[in-house]
Amino acid sequence: MPTPSPIAPAGQSLVTAREFRDVIGRFATGVTVITTANNGARFGSTASAVSSLTDDPPMLLVCLNRSSATAAAVRDSGTFAVNVLAEDHVDLATRFASRVPDKYDGVPTETASNGSPLLVGAIAHLICRVAEQVEAGTHYVFVAHVEEATSYPGHPLAYFRGRFGRMQTAPEASVLREVRAGVLDAGSDVEEVIDTARWAGELGVDANLIHRALVALADEGLIRREGGRYLITPVPDSIIDEVYKAKLAIELGVAESTVAHATSDQLARLRELMEDTLGFVQDGRFTDPEGWVQANERFHEYMVGLAGSAILLDTYRRLGLPGLNLRALDRGSYASRSLLDDHRELVEGYEAGDLARVAAVLRQHAQRPLEMRHQDHLLRGEPANAALTAQPTR
Ligand SMILES: Cc1cc2nc3c(=O)[nH]c(=O)nc-3n(C[C@H](O)[C@H](O)[C@H](O)COP(=O)(O)O)c2cc1C
């Protein structure tokens, strides 16, 4: 086995670990699972710190935490495989990033010539032999020869700023922008089955590109998939009410378990994200609805993430709030500054460790979308929502 050659300990840096994570998180990567077998047991770890090194001879490097069971097994076996995940492999990425006892349970695999497990459905497999291993701080860097490399059709899973996503070619991105704008322009009371062929004709692009855009928009919650069709569905008050009730239940639960325990670093980040949301309302309108929805999403998701449960955060994301909010904000909807006041008060409540105050703000905050809609109706001279008229929230 190659012996580790340590890298000298770090010198002085002006950059904190948190700042570094935040900045380096802008470097988008693909996602792999590094697999190996050792003494009859199989190991695997999700890894994004993978890089090609030279093409002649073909070599790559992989950085694995020294506490990782997979790293220990790779050190022992001297062999591993890199499995490049496909865009629908978020579940696999999450599973192999966890410490569940049998990560391979129910996961279809084959075995590589060097004995490493290969995940079926990956878009590439690289069979590797360790040439050198270097100890660098908390990690080992494994420099390896690539003995076999195979690719398969499919699109890669991407990782950017702590979130999974899909990579897009420039034409895909521009079609997605157009289709997205078309859906948002439809307004929130429209019901329409999307005619893929017609949209492809109007935009002068291949129907496949439209289809890929529709898949992405359905993931975002902007449209709905039903059978093989994609639909723009109306966003009635009842749906907003239902989704916001679920959001409130999650946020209240999170507050209960986190308000007394948030660290000073977490509070500082929460304040930063709250401040990012403040510039988006002026004269009763959102200055940039998309910007608002994104900043609002980052703030709320960070708060939910404080609970430290990936499953809970995933459940929260599945509510599809950004999509719902974007669809609901049509025709230059009315925007209330109370949204921003709530955010400020929430952070102050967290900073004071005051659960009752945080819970009260969360409750009033969950009412804002319907309050704003109600106000919107009044401003437009449309019939107001009777239920809301009957139930003032403050
Ligand atoms: C997207 C993503 C990328 C990751 N990249 C790496 C990486 O490059 N190196 C690493 O050591 N851990 C990485 N991790 C964390 C490991 O997957 C995680 O610590 C895992 O539990 C290790 O499993 P093991 O102890 O069974 O080897 C990553 C996690 C995620 C979600």
Coordinates of N, CA, C and O in Angstrom, one line a residue, residues 40-183:
G40 N -14.4 -8.5 2.3 CA -15.8 -9.0 2.1 C -16.9 -8.0 2.4 O -18.1 -8.2 2.2
A41 N -16.5 -6.8 2.9 CA -17.6 -5.7 3.1 C -17.5 -4.7 2.1 O -16.5 -4.4 1.5
R42 N -18.7 -4.1 1.8 CA -18.8 -3.0 0.8 C -18.9 -1.6 1.5 O -19.7 -1.5 2.4
F43 N -18.2 -0.6 0.9 CA -18.3 0.7 1.5 C -18.6 1.7 0.4 O -18.4 1.4 -0.8
G44 N -19.1 2.8 0.8 CA -19.4 3.8 -0.3 C -19.7 5.2 0.4 O -20.3 5.3 1.5
S45 N -19.2 6.2 -0.2 CA -19.4 7.6 0.3 C -19.7 8.5 -0.9 O -19.0 8.5 -1.9
T46 N -20.7 9.4 -0.7 CA -20.9 10.4 -1.6 C -19.7 11.4 -1.6 O -19.2 11.7 -0.5
A47 N -19.3 11.8 -2.8 CA -18.1 12.7 -2.8 C -18.2 13.7 -4.0 O -18.5 13.3 -5.1
S48 N -18.0 15.0 -3.7 CA -17.9 15.9 -4.8 C -16.5 16.4 -5.0 O -16.1 17.0 -6.0
A49 N -15.6 16.1 -4.0 CA -14.2 16.5 -4.1 C -13.4 15.5 -5.0 O -12.6 14.7 -4.5
V50 N -13.8 15.4 -6.3 CA -13.2 14.5 -7.2 C -12.7 15.4 -8.4 O -13.4 16.2 -8.8
S51 N -11.5 15.1 -8.9 CA -11.0 15.9 -10.0 C -10.2 15.0 -10.9 O -9.5 14.1 -10.5
S52 N -10.2 15.3 -12.2 CA -9.3 14.6 -13.1 C -8.0 15.3 -12.9 O -7.8 16.4 -12.5
L53 N -6.9 14.5 -13.1 CA -5.6 15.0 -12.9 C -4.7 15.0 -14.2 O -4.4 16.1 -14.6
T54 N -4.5 13.9 -14.7 CA -3.8 13.9 -16.0 C -4.5 12.9 -17.0 O -5.2 12.0 -16.5
D55 N -4.5 13.1 -18.3 CA -5.1 12.1 -19.2 C -4.1 11.1 -19.7 O -4.5 10.1 -20.3
D56 N -2.8 11.4 -19.6 CA -1.8 10.4 -20.1 C -0.7 10.3 -19.1 O 0.2 11.2 -19.1
P57 N -0.7 9.4 -18.1 CA -1.6 8.3 -18.0 C -2.9 8.9 -17.3 O -2.9 9.9 -16.6
P58 N -4.1 8.2 -17.6 CA -5.3 8.7 -17.0 C -5.3 8.6 -15.5 O -5.1 7.5 -15.0
M59 N -5.4 9.7 -14.8 CA -5.3 9.7 -13.3 C -6.4 10.7 -12.8 O -6.7 11.7 -13.5
L60 N -6.8 10.4 -11.6 CA -7.7 11.4 -11.0 C -7.4 11.4 -9.5 O -6.6 10.6 -9.0
L61 N -8.0 12.4 -8.8 CA -7.8 12.4 -7.4 C -9.2 12.6 -6.7 O -10.1 13.2 -7.2
V62 N -9.2 12.0 -5.5 CA -10.4 12.0 -4.7 C -10.0 12.4 -3.2 O -9.0 11.9 -2.7
C63 N -10.8 13.3 -2.6 CA -10.5 13.7 -1.3 C -11.6 13.2 -0.3 O -12.7 13.4 -0.5
L64 N -11.1 12.4 0.6 CA -12.1 11.8 1.6 C -11.7 12.1 3.0 O -10.5 12.0 3.3
N65 N -12.7 12.4 3.8 CA -12.4 12.7 5.2 C -11.8 11.5 5.9 O -12.1 10.3 5.6
R66 N -10.8 11.8 6.8 CA -10.1 10.7 7.5 C -11.0 9.9 8.4 O -10.8 8.8 8.7
S67 N -12.2 10.5 8.7 CA -13.1 9.8 9.6 C -14.1 8.9 8.8 O -14.9 8.1 9.4
S68 N -14.0 9.0 7.5 CA -14.9 8.2 6.6 C -14.5 6.7 6.6 O -13.3 6.4 6.4
A69 N -15.5 5.9 6.8 CA -15.3 4.4 6.7 C -14.8 4.0 5.3 O -14.0 3.1 5.2
T70 N -15.3 4.7 4.3 CA -14.9 4.4 2.9 C -13.4 4.8 2.8 O -12.7 4.0 2.1
A71 N -13.0 5.9 3.3 CA -11.6 6.3 3.2 C -10.7 5.2 3.8 O -9.7 4.8 3.2
A72 N -11.1 4.7 5.0 CA -10.3 3.6 5.6 C -10.2 2.4 4.7 O -9.1 1.8 4.6
A73 N -11.3 2.0 4.1 CA -11.4 0.9 3.3 C -10.6 1.1 2.0 O -9.9 0.1 1.5
V74 N -10.6 2.3 1.5 CA -9.8 2.5 0.3 C -8.3 2.4 0.6 O -7.5 1.9 -0.2
R75 N -7.9 3.0 1.8 CA -6.5 2.9 2.2 C -6.1 1.4 2.3 O -5.0 1.0 1.9
D76 N -7.0 0.6 2.8 CA -6.7 -0.9 3.0 C -6.6 -1.6 1.6 O -5.7 -2.4 1.4
S77 N -7.7 -1.4 0.8 CA -7.8 -2.2 -0.4 C -6.9 -1.6 -1.5 O -6.5 -2.3 -2.4
G78 N -6.7 -0.3 -1.5 CA -5.9 0.3 -2.6 C -6.7 0.4 -3.9 O -6.1 0.8 -4.9
T79 N -8.0 0.2 -3.8 CA -8.8 0.2 -5.1 C -10.1 0.9 -4.8 O -10.6 0.9 -3.6
F80 N -10.7 1.5 -5.8 CA -12.1 2.0 -5.6 C -12.7 2.3 -7.0 O -12.0 2.1 -8.0
A81 N -14.0 2.6 -7.0 CA -14.6 3.0 -8.2 C -15.3 4.4 -8.0 O -15.8 4.6 -6.9
V82 N -15.3 5.2 -9.0 CA -16.0 6.4 -9.0 C -17.3 6.2 -9.8 O -17.2 5.8 -11.0
N83 N -18.4 6.5 -9.1 CA -19.7 6.3 -9.8 C -20.3 7.7 -10.0 O -20.6 8.4 -9.0
V84 N -20.4 8.2 -11.2 CA -20.9 9.6 -11.4 C -22.5 9.5 -11.5 O -23.0 8.8 -12.3
L85 N -23.1 10.2 -10.5 CA -24.5 10.1 -10.4 C -25.3 10.8 -11.4 O -24.9 11.9 -11.9
A86 N -26.5 10.3 -11.7 CA -27.4 10.9 -12.7 C -28.3 11.9 -12.0 O -28.5 11.8 -10.8
E87 N -29.0 12.8 -12.8 CA -29.8 13.9 -12.1 C -30.9 13.4 -11.3 O -31.4 14.1 -10.4
D88 N -31.4 12.1 -11.5 CA -32.5 11.6 -10.6 C -31.9 10.8 -9.4 O -32.7 10.0 -8.9
H89 N -30.7 11.0 -9.1 CA -30.1 10.2 -8.0 C -29.9 10.9 -6.7 O -29.0 10.5 -5.9
V90 N -30.8 11.9 -6.4 CA -30.6 12.6 -5.2 C -30.8 11.6 -4.0 O -30.0 11.7 -3.0
D91 N -31.7 10.6 -4.1 CA -31.8 9.6 -3.0 C -30.5 8.9 -2.8 O -30.2 8.7 -1.6
L92 N -29.9 8.5 -3.9 CA -28.6 7.7 -3.7 C -27.5 8.6 -3.1 O -26.8 8.2 -2.2
A93 N -27.5 9.9 -3.5 CA -26.5 10.8 -3.0 C -26.7 11.0 -1.5 O -25.8 11.0 -0.7
T94 N -28.0 11.1 -1.1 CA -28.3 11.3 0.3 C -28.0 10.0 1.1 O -27.4 10.1 2.2
R95 N -28.3 8.9 0.5 CA -28.1 7.6 1.2 C -26.6 7.4 1.5 O -26.2 7.1 2.6
F96 N -25.8 7.7 0.4 CA -24.3 7.4 0.6 C -23.6 8.5 1.3 O -22.4 8.4 1.6
A97 N -24.3 9.6 1.7 CA -23.8 10.6 2.5 C -24.2 10.4 4.0 O -23.8 11.2 4.8
S98 N -25.0 9.4 4.2 CA -25.4 9.1 5.6 C -24.6 8.0 6.2 O -23.7 7.5 5.6
R99 N -25.0 7.7 7.4 CA -24.2 6.6 8.1 C -25.2 5.4 8.3 O -25.1 4.7 9.3
V100 N -26.2 5.2 7.4 CA -27.1 4.1 7.6 C -26.3 2.8 7.6 O -25.3 2.7 6.8
P101 N -26.7 1.8 8.3 CA -25.8 0.6 8.5 C -25.6 -0.1 7.1 O -24.4 -0.5 6.9
D102 N -26.6 -0.4 6.3 CA -26.3 -1.0 5.0 C -26.7 -0.1 3.9 O -27.9 -0.1 3.5
K103 N -25.7 0.7 3.4 CA -26.0 1.7 2.4 C -26.5 1.0 1.1 O -27.1 1.6 0.2
Y104 N -26.1 -0.3 0.9 CA -26.4 -1.0 -0.4 C -27.7 -1.7 -0.4 O -28.1 -2.2 -1.4
D105 N -28.4 -1.7 0.7 CA -29.7 -2.4 0.8 C -30.6 -1.9 -0.2 O -31.0 -0.7 -0.2
G106 N -31.1 -2.7 -1.2 CA -32.0 -2.4 -2.2 C -31.4 -1.6 -3.3 O -32.1 -1.1 -4.2
V107 N -30.1 -1.3 -3.3 CA -29.4 -0.6 -4.4 C -28.9 -1.6 -5.4 O -28.0 -2.4 -5.1
P108 N -29.3 -1.5 -6.7 CA -28.8 -2.4 -7.7 C -27.3 -2.2 -8.0 O -26.9 -1.0 -8.2
T109 N -26.5 -3.2 -7.9 CA -25.1 -3.0 -8.2 C -24.5 -4.1 -9.1 O -25.2 -5.2 -9.2
E110 N -23.4 -3.9 -9.6 CA -22.6 -4.9 -10.3 C -21.2 -4.8 -9.6 O -21.0 -4.0 -8.8
T111 N -20.3 -5.7 -10.0 CA -19.0 -5.7 -9.4 C -17.9 -5.4 -10.4 O -17.9 -6.0 -11.5
A112 N -17.1 -4.4 -10.1 CA -16.0 -4.0 -11.1 C -14.9 -5.1 -11.1 O -14.8 -5.9 -10.2
S113 N -14.0 -5.0 -12.1 CA -12.9 -5.9 -12.2 C -12.0 -5.8 -10.9 O -11.3 -6.8 -10.6
N114 N -11.9 -4.7 -10.3 CA -11.1 -4.6 -9.1 C -11.9 -4.9 -7.8 O -11.4 -4.7 -6.7
G115 N -13.1 -5.4 -7.9 CA -13.9 -5.8 -6.8 C -14.8 -4.8 -6.2 O -15.6 -5.0 -5.3
S116 N -14.6 -3.5 -6.7 CA -15.5 -2.4 -6.1 C -16.9 -2.6 -6.6 O -17.1 -2.9 -7.8
P117 N -17.9 -2.2 -5.8 CA -19.3 -2.2 -6.3 C -19.5 -1.1 -7.3 O -18.9 0.0 -7.1
L118 N -20.3 -1.4 -8.3 CA -20.7 -0.3 -9.3 C -22.2 -0.1 -9.2 O -23.0 -1.0 -9.2
L119 N -22.5 1.2 -9.0 CA -24.0 1.5 -8.9 C -24.6 1.5 -10.3 O -24.2 2.3 -11.2
V120 N -25.6 0.7 -10.5 CA -26.3 0.6 -11.8 C -27.1 1.9 -11.9 O -27.8 2.3 -11.0
G121 N -27.0 2.5 -13.1 CA -27.7 3.7 -13.4 C -26.9 4.9 -13.3 O -27.3 6.0 -13.7
A122 N -25.6 4.8 -12.8 CA -24.7 5.9 -12.8 C -24.4 6.3 -14.3 O -24.5 5.4 -15.1
I123 N -24.0 7.5 -14.5 CA -23.8 7.9 -15.9 C -22.3 7.6 -16.3 O -22.0 7.8 -17.5
A124 N -21.5 7.3 -15.3 CA -20.1 6.9 -15.6 C -19.5 6.1 -14.5 O -19.9 6.3 -13.3
H125 N -18.7 5.2 -14.9 CA -17.9 4.4 -13.9 C -16.4 4.5 -14.2 O -16.0 4.3 -15.4
L126 N -15.6 4.8 -13.2 CA -14.2 4.8 -13.4 C -13.6 3.9 -12.3 O -13.8 4.0 -11.1
I127 N -12.8 2.9 -12.8 CA -12.3 1.9 -12.0 C -10.8 2.3 -11.6 O -10.0 2.5 -12.6
C128 N -10.5 2.4 -10.4 CA -9.2 3.1 -10.0 C -8.4 2.3 -9.1 O -8.9 1.5 -8.3
R129 N -7.1 2.5 -9.2 CA -6.1 1.9 -8.3 C -5.3 3.1 -7.7 O -4.8 3.9 -8.4
V130 N -5.2 3.1 -6.3 CA -4.5 4.2 -5.7 C -3.0 4.2 -6.0 O -2.3 3.1 -5.9
A131 N -2.5 5.3 -6.4 CA -1.0 5.5 -6.7 C -0.3 6.1 -5.5 O 0.8 5.8 -5.2
E132 N -1.0 7.0 -4.9 CA -0.4 7.8 -3.8 C -1.5 8.3 -2.9 O -2.6 8.6 -3.4
Q133 N -1.2 8.4 -1.6 CA -2.2 9.0 -0.7 C -1.5 10.0 0.2 O -0.4 9.8 0.6
V134 N -2.2 11.2 0.3 CA -1.6 12.3 1.0 C -2.5 12.7 2.1 O -3.7 12.8 1.9
E135 N -2.0 12.9 3.3 CA -2.8 13.4 4.4 C -2.8 14.9 4.3 O -1.7 15.6 4.3
A136 N -4.0 15.5 4.3 CA -4.1 17.0 4.2 C -5.1 17.4 5.2 O -6.3 17.3 4.9
G137 N -4.7 17.9 6.4 CA -5.7 18.3 7.4 C -6.6 17.2 7.8 O -6.2 16.1 8.1
T138 N -7.9 17.4 7.6 CA -8.9 16.4 8.0 C -9.1 15.4 7.0 O -9.8 14.4 7.2
H139 N -8.4 15.5 5.8 CA -8.7 14.6 4.7 C -7.5 13.8 4.2 O -6.4 14.2 4.4
Y140 N -7.8 12.7 3.5 CA -6.8 12.1 2.6 C -7.1 12.5 1.2 O -8.3 12.6 0.8
V141 N -6.0 12.7 0.5 CA -6.2 12.9 -1.0 C -5.6 11.6 -1.6 O -4.5 11.2 -1.4
F142 N -6.5 10.9 -2.3 CA -6.1 9.7 -3.0 C -5.8 10.0 -4.5 O -6.7 10.5 -5.2
V143 N -4.6 9.8 -4.9 CA -4.2 10.1 -6.3 C -4.3 8.7 -6.9 O -3.6 7.7 -6.4
A144 N -5.0 8.5 -8.0 CA -5.2 7.1 -8.5 C -5.1 7.0 -10.0 O -5.4 8.0 -10.7
H145 N -4.7 5.9 -10.4 CA -4.7 5.5 -11.9 C -6.1 5.0 -12.2 O -6.7 4.3 -11.5
V146 N -6.5 5.5 -13.4 CA -7.9 5.0 -13.9 C -7.6 3.8 -14.8 O -7.0 4.0 -15.8
E147 N -8.0 2.6 -14.4 CA -7.8 1.4 -15.1 C -8.8 1.2 -16.2 O -8.5 0.6 -17.3
E148 N -10.1 1.5 -15.9 CA -11.2 1.3 -16.9 C -12.1 2.5 -16.7 O -12.3 3.0 -15.6
A149 N -12.7 3.0 -17.8 CA -13.7 4.1 -17.7 C -14.8 3.8 -18.7 O -14.6 3.5 -19.9
T150 N -16.0 3.9 -18.2 CA -17.2 3.6 -19.1 C -18.2 4.7 -18.9 O -18.5 5.1 -17.7
S151 N -18.8 5.2 -19.9 CA -19.9 6.2 -19.8 C -21.2 5.7 -20.3 O -21.2 4.8 -21.2
Y152 N -22.3 6.2 -19.8 CA -23.6 5.8 -20.2 C -24.5 7.0 -20.5 O -24.1 8.1 -20.1
P153 N -25.6 6.9 -21.3 CA -26.4 8.1 -21.6 C -27.0 8.6 -20.3 O -27.1 7.9 -19.3
G154 N -27.3 9.9 -20.3 CA -28.0 10.5 -19.1 C -27.4 11.8 -18.7 O -26.3 12.2 -19.2
H155 N -28.1 12.5 -17.8 CA -27.6 13.9 -17.4 C -27.1 13.8 -16.0 O -27.6 13.0 -15.2
P156 N -26.1 14.6 -15.7 CA -25.5 14.5 -14.3 C -26.3 15.2 -13.2 O -27.0 16.2 -13.5
L157 N -26.1 14.7 -12.0 CA -26.6 15.4 -10.8 C -25.6 16.5 -10.5 O -24.4 16.3 -10.7
A158 N -26.1 17.7 -10.1 CA -25.2 18.8 -9.8 C -25.3 19.2 -8.4 O -26.3 18.9 -7.7
Y159 N -24.3 19.8 -7.9 CA -24.3 20.3 -6.5 C -23.8 21.7 -6.4 O -22.7 22.0 -7.0
F160 N -24.6 22.6 -5.8 CA -24.2 24.0 -5.8 C -24.8 24.6 -4.6 O -26.0 24.5 -4.3
R161 N -23.9 25.3 -3.8 CA -24.3 26.0 -2.6 C -25.1 25.1 -1.7 O -26.2 25.5 -1.2
G162 N -24.7 23.9 -1.5 CA -25.3 23.0 -0.6 C -26.6 22.4 -1.1 O -27.3 21.7 -0.3
R163 N -26.9 22.5 -2.4 CA -28.2 21.9 -2.9 C -27.9 21.1 -4.1 O -27.0 21.5 -4.9
F164 N -28.7 20.1 -4.3 CA -28.7 19.3 -5.5 C -29.5 20.0 -6.6 O -30.4 20.7 -6.3
G165 N -29.0 19.8 -7.8 CA -29.8 20.4 -9.0 C -29.4 19.6 -10.2 O -28.7 18.6 -10.2
R166 N -29.8 20.2 -11.4 CA -29.4 19.6 -12.6 C -28.6 20.6 -13.4 O -28.7 21.8 -13.3
M167 N -27.7 20.1 -14.2 CA -26.9 21.0 -15.1 C -27.6 21.2 -16.4 O -28.4 20.3 -16.8
Q168 N -27.4 22.4 -17.0 CA -28.1 22.7 -18.2 C -27.1 23.2 -19.2 O -26.2 23.9 -18.9
T169 N -27.4 22.8 -20.5 CA -26.6 23.4 -21.6 C -27.2 24.8 -21.8 O -28.3 25.1 -21.4
A170 N -26.5 25.6 -22.5 CA -27.0 27.0 -22.7 C -28.4 27.0 -23.4 O -29.3 27.7 -23.0
P171 N -28.6 26.2 -24.5 CA -29.9 26.2 -25.1 C -31.0 25.7 -24.2 O -32.1 26.2 -24.1
E172 N -30.7 24.7 -23.3 CA -31.7 24.2 -22.4 C -32.0 25.3 -21.4 O -33.2 25.5 -21.1
A173 N -31.0 26.1 -21.0 CA -31.3 27.2 -20.0 C -32.2 28.2 -20.7 O -33.1 28.7 -20.0
S174 N -31.9 28.5 -21.9 CA -32.7 29.6 -22.5 C -34.1 29.2 -22.8 O -35.1 29.9 -22.6
V175 N -34.3 27.9 -23.2 CA -35.7 27.4 -23.4 C -36.4 27.4 -22.0 O -37.6 27.8 -21.9
L176 N -35.7 27.0 -21.0 CA -36.3 26.9 -19.7 C -36.8 28.3 -19.3 O -37.9 28.5 -18.8
R177 N -35.9 29.3 -19.5 CA -36.3 30.7 -19.2 C -37.6 31.1 -19.9 O -38.5 31.7 -19.3
E178 N -37.7 30.8 -21.2 CA -38.8 31.2 -22.0 C -40.1 30.5 -21.5 O -41.1 31.1 -21.4
V179 N -40.0 29.2 -21.3 CA -41.2 28.4 -20.9 C -41.6 28.8 -19.5 O -42.8 29.0 -19.2
R180 N -40.6 29.1 -18.6 CA -40.9 29.6 -17.3 C -41.7 30.9 -17.3 O -42.7 31.1 -16.7
A181 N -41.2 31.8 -18.2 CA -41.9 33.1 -18.3 C -43.3 32.9 -18.8 O -44.2 33.6 -18.4
G182 N -43.4 32.0 -19.8 CA -44.8 31.7 -20.3 C -45.7 31.2 -19.2 O -46.9 31.7 -19.2
V183 N -45.2 30.3 -18.4 CA -46.1 29.8 -17.3 C -46.4 30.9 -16.3 O -47.6 31.1 -15.9

